[in-house]
Coordinates of C-alpha atoms in Angstrom, one line a residue:
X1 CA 118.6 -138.8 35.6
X2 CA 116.2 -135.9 36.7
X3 CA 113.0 -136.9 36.6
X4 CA 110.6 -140.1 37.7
X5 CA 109.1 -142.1 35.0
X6 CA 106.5 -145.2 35.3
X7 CA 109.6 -147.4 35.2
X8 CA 111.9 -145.5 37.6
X9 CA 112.5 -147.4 40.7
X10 CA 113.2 -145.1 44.3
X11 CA 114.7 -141.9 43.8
X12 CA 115.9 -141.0 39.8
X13 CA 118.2 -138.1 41.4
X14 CA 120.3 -140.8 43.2
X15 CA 120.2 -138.8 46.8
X16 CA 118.6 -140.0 49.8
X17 CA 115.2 -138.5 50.0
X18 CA 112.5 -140.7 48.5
X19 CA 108.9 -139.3 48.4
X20 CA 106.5 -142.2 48.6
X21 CA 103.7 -140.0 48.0
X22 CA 104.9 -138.7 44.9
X23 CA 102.8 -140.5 42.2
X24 CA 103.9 -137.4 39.6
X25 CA 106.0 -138.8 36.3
X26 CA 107.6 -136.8 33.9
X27 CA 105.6 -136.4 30.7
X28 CA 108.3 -138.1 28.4
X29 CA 105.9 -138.2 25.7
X30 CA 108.3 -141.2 24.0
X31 CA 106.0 -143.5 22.1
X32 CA 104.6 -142.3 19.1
X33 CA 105.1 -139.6 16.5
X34 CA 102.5 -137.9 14.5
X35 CA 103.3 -136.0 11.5
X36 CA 100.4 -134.5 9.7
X37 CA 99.1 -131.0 7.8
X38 CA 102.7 -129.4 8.3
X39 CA 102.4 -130.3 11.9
X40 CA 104.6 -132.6 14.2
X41 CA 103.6 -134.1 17.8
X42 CA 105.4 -136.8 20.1
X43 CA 103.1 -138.8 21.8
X44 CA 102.2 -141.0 24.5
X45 CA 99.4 -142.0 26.9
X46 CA 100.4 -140.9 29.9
X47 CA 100.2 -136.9 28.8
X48 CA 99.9 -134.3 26.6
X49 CA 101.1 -134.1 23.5
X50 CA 104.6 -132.3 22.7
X51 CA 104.9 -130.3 19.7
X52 CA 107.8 -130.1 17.8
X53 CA 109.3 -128.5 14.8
X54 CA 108.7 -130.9 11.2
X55 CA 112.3 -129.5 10.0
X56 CA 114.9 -129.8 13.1
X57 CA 112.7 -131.2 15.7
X58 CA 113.3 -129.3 18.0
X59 CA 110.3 -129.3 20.8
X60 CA 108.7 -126.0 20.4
X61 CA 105.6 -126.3 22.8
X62 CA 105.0 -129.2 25.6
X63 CA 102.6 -130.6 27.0
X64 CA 99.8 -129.0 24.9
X65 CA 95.8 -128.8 25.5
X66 CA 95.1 -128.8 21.2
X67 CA 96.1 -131.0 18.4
X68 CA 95.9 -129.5 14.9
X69 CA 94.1 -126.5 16.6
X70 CA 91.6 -128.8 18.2
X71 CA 91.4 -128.7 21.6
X72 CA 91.8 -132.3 23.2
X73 CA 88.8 -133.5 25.4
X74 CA 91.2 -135.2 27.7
X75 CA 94.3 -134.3 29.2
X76 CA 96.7 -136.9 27.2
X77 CA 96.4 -138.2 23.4
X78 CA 97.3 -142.1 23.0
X79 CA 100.6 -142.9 21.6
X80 CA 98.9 -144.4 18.8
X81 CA 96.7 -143.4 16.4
X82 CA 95.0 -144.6 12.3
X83 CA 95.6 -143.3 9.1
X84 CA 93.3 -144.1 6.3
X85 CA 94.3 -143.3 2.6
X86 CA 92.1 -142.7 -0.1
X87 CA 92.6 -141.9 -3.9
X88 CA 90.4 -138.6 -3.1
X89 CA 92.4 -136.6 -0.9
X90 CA 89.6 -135.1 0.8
X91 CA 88.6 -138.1 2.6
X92 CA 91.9 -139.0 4.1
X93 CA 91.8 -139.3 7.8
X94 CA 94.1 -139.2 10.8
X95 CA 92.2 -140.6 13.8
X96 CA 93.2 -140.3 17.3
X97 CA 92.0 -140.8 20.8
X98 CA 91.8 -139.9 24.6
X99 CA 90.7 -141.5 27.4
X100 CA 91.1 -140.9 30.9
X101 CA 93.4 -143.1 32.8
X102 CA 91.2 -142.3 36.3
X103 CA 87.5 -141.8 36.3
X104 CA 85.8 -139.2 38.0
X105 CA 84.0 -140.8 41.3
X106 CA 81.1 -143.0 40.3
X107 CA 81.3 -141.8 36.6
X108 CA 82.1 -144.1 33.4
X109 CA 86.0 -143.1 32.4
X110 CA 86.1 -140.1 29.7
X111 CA 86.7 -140.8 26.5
X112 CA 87.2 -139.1 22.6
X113 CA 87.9 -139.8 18.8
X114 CA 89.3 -137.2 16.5
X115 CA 89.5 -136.5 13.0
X116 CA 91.4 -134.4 10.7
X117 CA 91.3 -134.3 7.1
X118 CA 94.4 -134.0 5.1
X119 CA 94.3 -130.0 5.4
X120 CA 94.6 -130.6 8.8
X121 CA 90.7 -129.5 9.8
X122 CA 88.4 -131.4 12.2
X123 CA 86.4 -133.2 10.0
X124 CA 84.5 -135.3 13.4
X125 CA 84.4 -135.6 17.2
X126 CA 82.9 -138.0 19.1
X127 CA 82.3 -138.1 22.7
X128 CA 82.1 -141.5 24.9
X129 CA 81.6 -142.7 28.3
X130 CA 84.1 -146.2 28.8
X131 CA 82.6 -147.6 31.9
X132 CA 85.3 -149.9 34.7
X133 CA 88.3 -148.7 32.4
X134 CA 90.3 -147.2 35.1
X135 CA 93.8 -149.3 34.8
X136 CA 92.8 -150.5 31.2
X137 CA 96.1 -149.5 29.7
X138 CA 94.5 -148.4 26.1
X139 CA 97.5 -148.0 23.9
X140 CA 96.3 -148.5 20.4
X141 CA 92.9 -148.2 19.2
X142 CA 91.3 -149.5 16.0
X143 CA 88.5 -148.3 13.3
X144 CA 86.9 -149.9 10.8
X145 CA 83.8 -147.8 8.4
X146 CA 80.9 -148.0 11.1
X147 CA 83.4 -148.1 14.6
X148 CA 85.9 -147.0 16.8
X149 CA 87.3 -150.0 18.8
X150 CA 89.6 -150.1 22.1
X151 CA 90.7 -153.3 24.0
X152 CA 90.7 -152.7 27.7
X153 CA 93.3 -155.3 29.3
X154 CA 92.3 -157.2 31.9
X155 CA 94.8 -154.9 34.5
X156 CA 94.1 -153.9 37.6
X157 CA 96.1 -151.6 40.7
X158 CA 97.8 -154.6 43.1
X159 CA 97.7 -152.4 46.6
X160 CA 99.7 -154.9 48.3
X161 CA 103.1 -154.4 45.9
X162 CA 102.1 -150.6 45.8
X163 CA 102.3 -150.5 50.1
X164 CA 104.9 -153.0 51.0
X165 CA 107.2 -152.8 47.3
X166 CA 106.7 -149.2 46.0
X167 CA 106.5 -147.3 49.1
X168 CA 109.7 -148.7 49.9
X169 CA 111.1 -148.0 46.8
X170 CA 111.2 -151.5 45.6
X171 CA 109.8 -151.4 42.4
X172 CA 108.4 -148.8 39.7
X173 CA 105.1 -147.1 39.9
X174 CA 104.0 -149.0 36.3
X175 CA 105.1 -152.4 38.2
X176 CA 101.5 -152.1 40.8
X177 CA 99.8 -152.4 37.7
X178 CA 99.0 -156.3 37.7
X179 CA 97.7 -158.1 35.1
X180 CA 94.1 -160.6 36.0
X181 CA 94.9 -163.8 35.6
X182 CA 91.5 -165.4 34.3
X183 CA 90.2 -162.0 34.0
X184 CA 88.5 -161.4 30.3
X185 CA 89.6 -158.0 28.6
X186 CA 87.1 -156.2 26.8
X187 CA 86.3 -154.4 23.5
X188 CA 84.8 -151.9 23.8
X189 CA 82.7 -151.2 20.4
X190 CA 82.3 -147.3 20.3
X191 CA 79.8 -146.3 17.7
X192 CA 81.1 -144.2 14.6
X193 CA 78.3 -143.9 12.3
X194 CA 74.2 -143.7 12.9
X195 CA 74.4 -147.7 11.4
X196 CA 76.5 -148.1 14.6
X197 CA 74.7 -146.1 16.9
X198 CA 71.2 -147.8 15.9
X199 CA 72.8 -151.2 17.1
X200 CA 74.7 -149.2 20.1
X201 CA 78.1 -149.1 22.0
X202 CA 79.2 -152.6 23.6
X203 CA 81.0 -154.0 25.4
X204 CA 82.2 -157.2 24.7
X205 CA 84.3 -160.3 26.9
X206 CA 87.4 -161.2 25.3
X207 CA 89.6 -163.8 26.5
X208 CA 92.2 -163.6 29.0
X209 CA 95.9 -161.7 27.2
X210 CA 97.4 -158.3 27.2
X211 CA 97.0 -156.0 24.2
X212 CA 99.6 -153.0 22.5
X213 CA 99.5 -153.0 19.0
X214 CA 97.3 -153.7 16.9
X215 CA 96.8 -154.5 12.9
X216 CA 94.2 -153.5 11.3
X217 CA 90.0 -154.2 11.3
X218 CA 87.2 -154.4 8.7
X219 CA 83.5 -155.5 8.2
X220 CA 82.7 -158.0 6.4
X221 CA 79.4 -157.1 5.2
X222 CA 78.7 -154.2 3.3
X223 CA 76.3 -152.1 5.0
X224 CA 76.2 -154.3 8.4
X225 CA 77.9 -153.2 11.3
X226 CA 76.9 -155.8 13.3
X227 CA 80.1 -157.7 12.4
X228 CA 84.3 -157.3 13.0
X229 CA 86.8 -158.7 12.2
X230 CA 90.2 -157.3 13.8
X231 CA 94.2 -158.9 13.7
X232 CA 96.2 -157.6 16.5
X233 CA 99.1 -159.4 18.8
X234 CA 98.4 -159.5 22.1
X235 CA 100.9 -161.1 25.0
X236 CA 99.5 -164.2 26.7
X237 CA 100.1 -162.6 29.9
X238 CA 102.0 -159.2 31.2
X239 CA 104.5 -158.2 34.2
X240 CA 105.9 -155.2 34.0
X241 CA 108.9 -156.9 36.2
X242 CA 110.1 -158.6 33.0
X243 CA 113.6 -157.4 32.0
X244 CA 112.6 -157.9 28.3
X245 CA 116.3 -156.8 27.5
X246 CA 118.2 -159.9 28.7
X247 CA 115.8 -162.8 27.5
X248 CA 117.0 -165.7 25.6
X249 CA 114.8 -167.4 22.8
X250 CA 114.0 -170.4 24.9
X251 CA 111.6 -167.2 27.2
X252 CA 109.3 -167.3 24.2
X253 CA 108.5 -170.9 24.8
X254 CA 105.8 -171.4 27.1
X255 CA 106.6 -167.7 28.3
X256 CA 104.7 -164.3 27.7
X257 CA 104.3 -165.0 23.8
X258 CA 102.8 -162.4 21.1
X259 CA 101.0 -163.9 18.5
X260 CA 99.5 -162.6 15.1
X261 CA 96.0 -163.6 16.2
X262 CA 92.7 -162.7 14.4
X263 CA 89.5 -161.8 16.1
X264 CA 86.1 -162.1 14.6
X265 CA 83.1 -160.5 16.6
X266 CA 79.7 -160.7 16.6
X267 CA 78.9 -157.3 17.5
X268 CA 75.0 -157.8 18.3
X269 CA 75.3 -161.0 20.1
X270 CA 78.0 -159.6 22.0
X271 CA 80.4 -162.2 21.3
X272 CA 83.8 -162.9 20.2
X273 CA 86.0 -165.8 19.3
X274 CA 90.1 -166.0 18.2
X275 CA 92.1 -168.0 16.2
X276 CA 96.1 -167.4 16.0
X277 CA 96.8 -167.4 12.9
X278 CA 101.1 -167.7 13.3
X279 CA 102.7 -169.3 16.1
X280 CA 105.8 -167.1 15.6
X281 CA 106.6 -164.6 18.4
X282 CA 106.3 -161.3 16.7
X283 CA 105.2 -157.7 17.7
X284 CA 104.8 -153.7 16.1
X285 CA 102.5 -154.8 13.5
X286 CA 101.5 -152.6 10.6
X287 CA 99.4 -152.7 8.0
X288 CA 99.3 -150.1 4.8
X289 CA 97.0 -147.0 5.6
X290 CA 95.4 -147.4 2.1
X291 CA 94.1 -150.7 3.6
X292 CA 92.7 -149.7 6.9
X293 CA 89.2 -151.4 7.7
X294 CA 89.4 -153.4 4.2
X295 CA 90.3 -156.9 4.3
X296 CA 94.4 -157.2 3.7
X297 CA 96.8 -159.8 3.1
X298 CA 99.9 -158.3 3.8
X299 CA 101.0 -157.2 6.9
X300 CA 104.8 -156.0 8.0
X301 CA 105.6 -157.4 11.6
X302 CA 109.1 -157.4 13.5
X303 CA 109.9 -160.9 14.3
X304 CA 111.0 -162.4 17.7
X305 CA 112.2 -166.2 17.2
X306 CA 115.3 -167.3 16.5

């Protein structure tokens, strides 16, 4: 091993000098894969895109500033991304974000949606300010006709385990970020039409659970966009301790489960409520891209329980 990652623990070249200090990770760029216009990126949320060729994948530019010759607003592009399909080919959409893990002092964190059409052209940009989302771990986003959506997870830097665990190398850099018990994520409703922007961007309790994939979201009222509904499958609680390689089924009961839970909001009121809707342990959720923000009733899910 050459190079620290979030999840590397003390020194990843084995010798004896440790660096404390060091908070720099290798942009591994690991997560997600974008194929789209003739172009191909690897992707993750901790950096800039890779670029790679479509044919023999071979990385041919790293860490780059533009996506589909648009240059990103923010240093990184999230590991995941939407697709919506469409009979018309020229209103197909890929739709990505940014958002900036650490805020600039007293300032709301940075954050962007993209847009390219199916010829690979910006077709839309939006710009928005995220307040108190520093540590929020957005890895997936949503978007339904009238908004862009993030959960924000209730997360937050433990400085104890970073002084007297990771200094010492103890534990991995990811492992100081602790998740809130009782702490409410949030969704944070980020407007994508002027219907959206007349009712404004919100911010909106959820309950207490960890979110990284999500399924899918629509409106259920033509013309409103005052109202969501969103399926995603969020963990009742996260530790980035877990060795999630060595658990045995009986972990799932009573333990950090991932439910196909549904969501409806009420975006005026500010309010939300949830319901799962399968008590099977499942996770990597994906729904058809011809079916993004309409309602669906098929959804392909990798299943956990025995």
């Amino acid at each position: 091993m050459l190079y620290k990652g979030a999840f590397a623990i003390g020194n990843p070249k084995g010798d004896a000098f440790y660096n404390p200090f060091d908070f720099d990770v290798k942009n591994v760029a690991n997560t997600g894969v974008v194929d789209w216009a003739g172009e191909l990126y690897a992707l993750w949320e901790g950096g800039k895109p890779h670029k790679m060729d479509p044919t023999t994948l071979r990385t041919t530019a790293t860490e780059v500033d533009a996506v589909l010759g648009a240059a990103l607003e923010v240093p990184q592009m999230a590991a995941h991304y939407r697709v919506t399909d469409a009979d018309d080919e020229s209103k197909k959409r890929l739709i990505a974000f940014s958002i900036e893990s650490q805020a600039e002092f007293m300032q709301p964190n940075k954050c962007a949606f993209y847009e390219w059409d199916a010829s690979g052209k910006q077709a839309k940009r939006e710009t928005f300010g995220v307040p108190d989302a520093t540590f929020g771990m957005f890895h997936d986003c949503l978007v339904t006709e009238n908004w862009y959506m993030l959960l924000q997870n209730p997360t937050a830097l433990d400085p104890k385990k970073l002084l007297t665990e990771y200094m010492f190398a103890k534990c991995a850099l990811a492992e100081v970020i602790a998740f809130q018990d009782g702490k409410s994520a949030t969704l944070h409703m980020l407007p994508r039409t002027e219907a959206a922007r007349k009712i404004g961007q919100k911010a909106i309790p959820v309950d207490n659970q960890f979110f990284f994939h999500h399924v899918n979201a629509f409106e259920p009222s033509d013309g409103d966009a005052s109202k969501v509904v969103f399926d995603s499958a969020p963990w009742s609680f996260m530790d980035f301790s877990m060795n999630l390689d060595s658990v045995t089924p009986a972990f799932y009961n009573g333990g950090s489960r991932v439910e196909y839970t549904r969501f409806e909001v009420d975006v005026r009121m500010e309010t939300s409520s949830q319901a799962s809707l399968s008590n099977r342990v499942m996770e990597f959720p994906q729904a058809r891209s011809i079916l993004h923000w309409f309602p669906y009733d098929r959804v392909g899910v990798v299943n956990a329980d025995p």
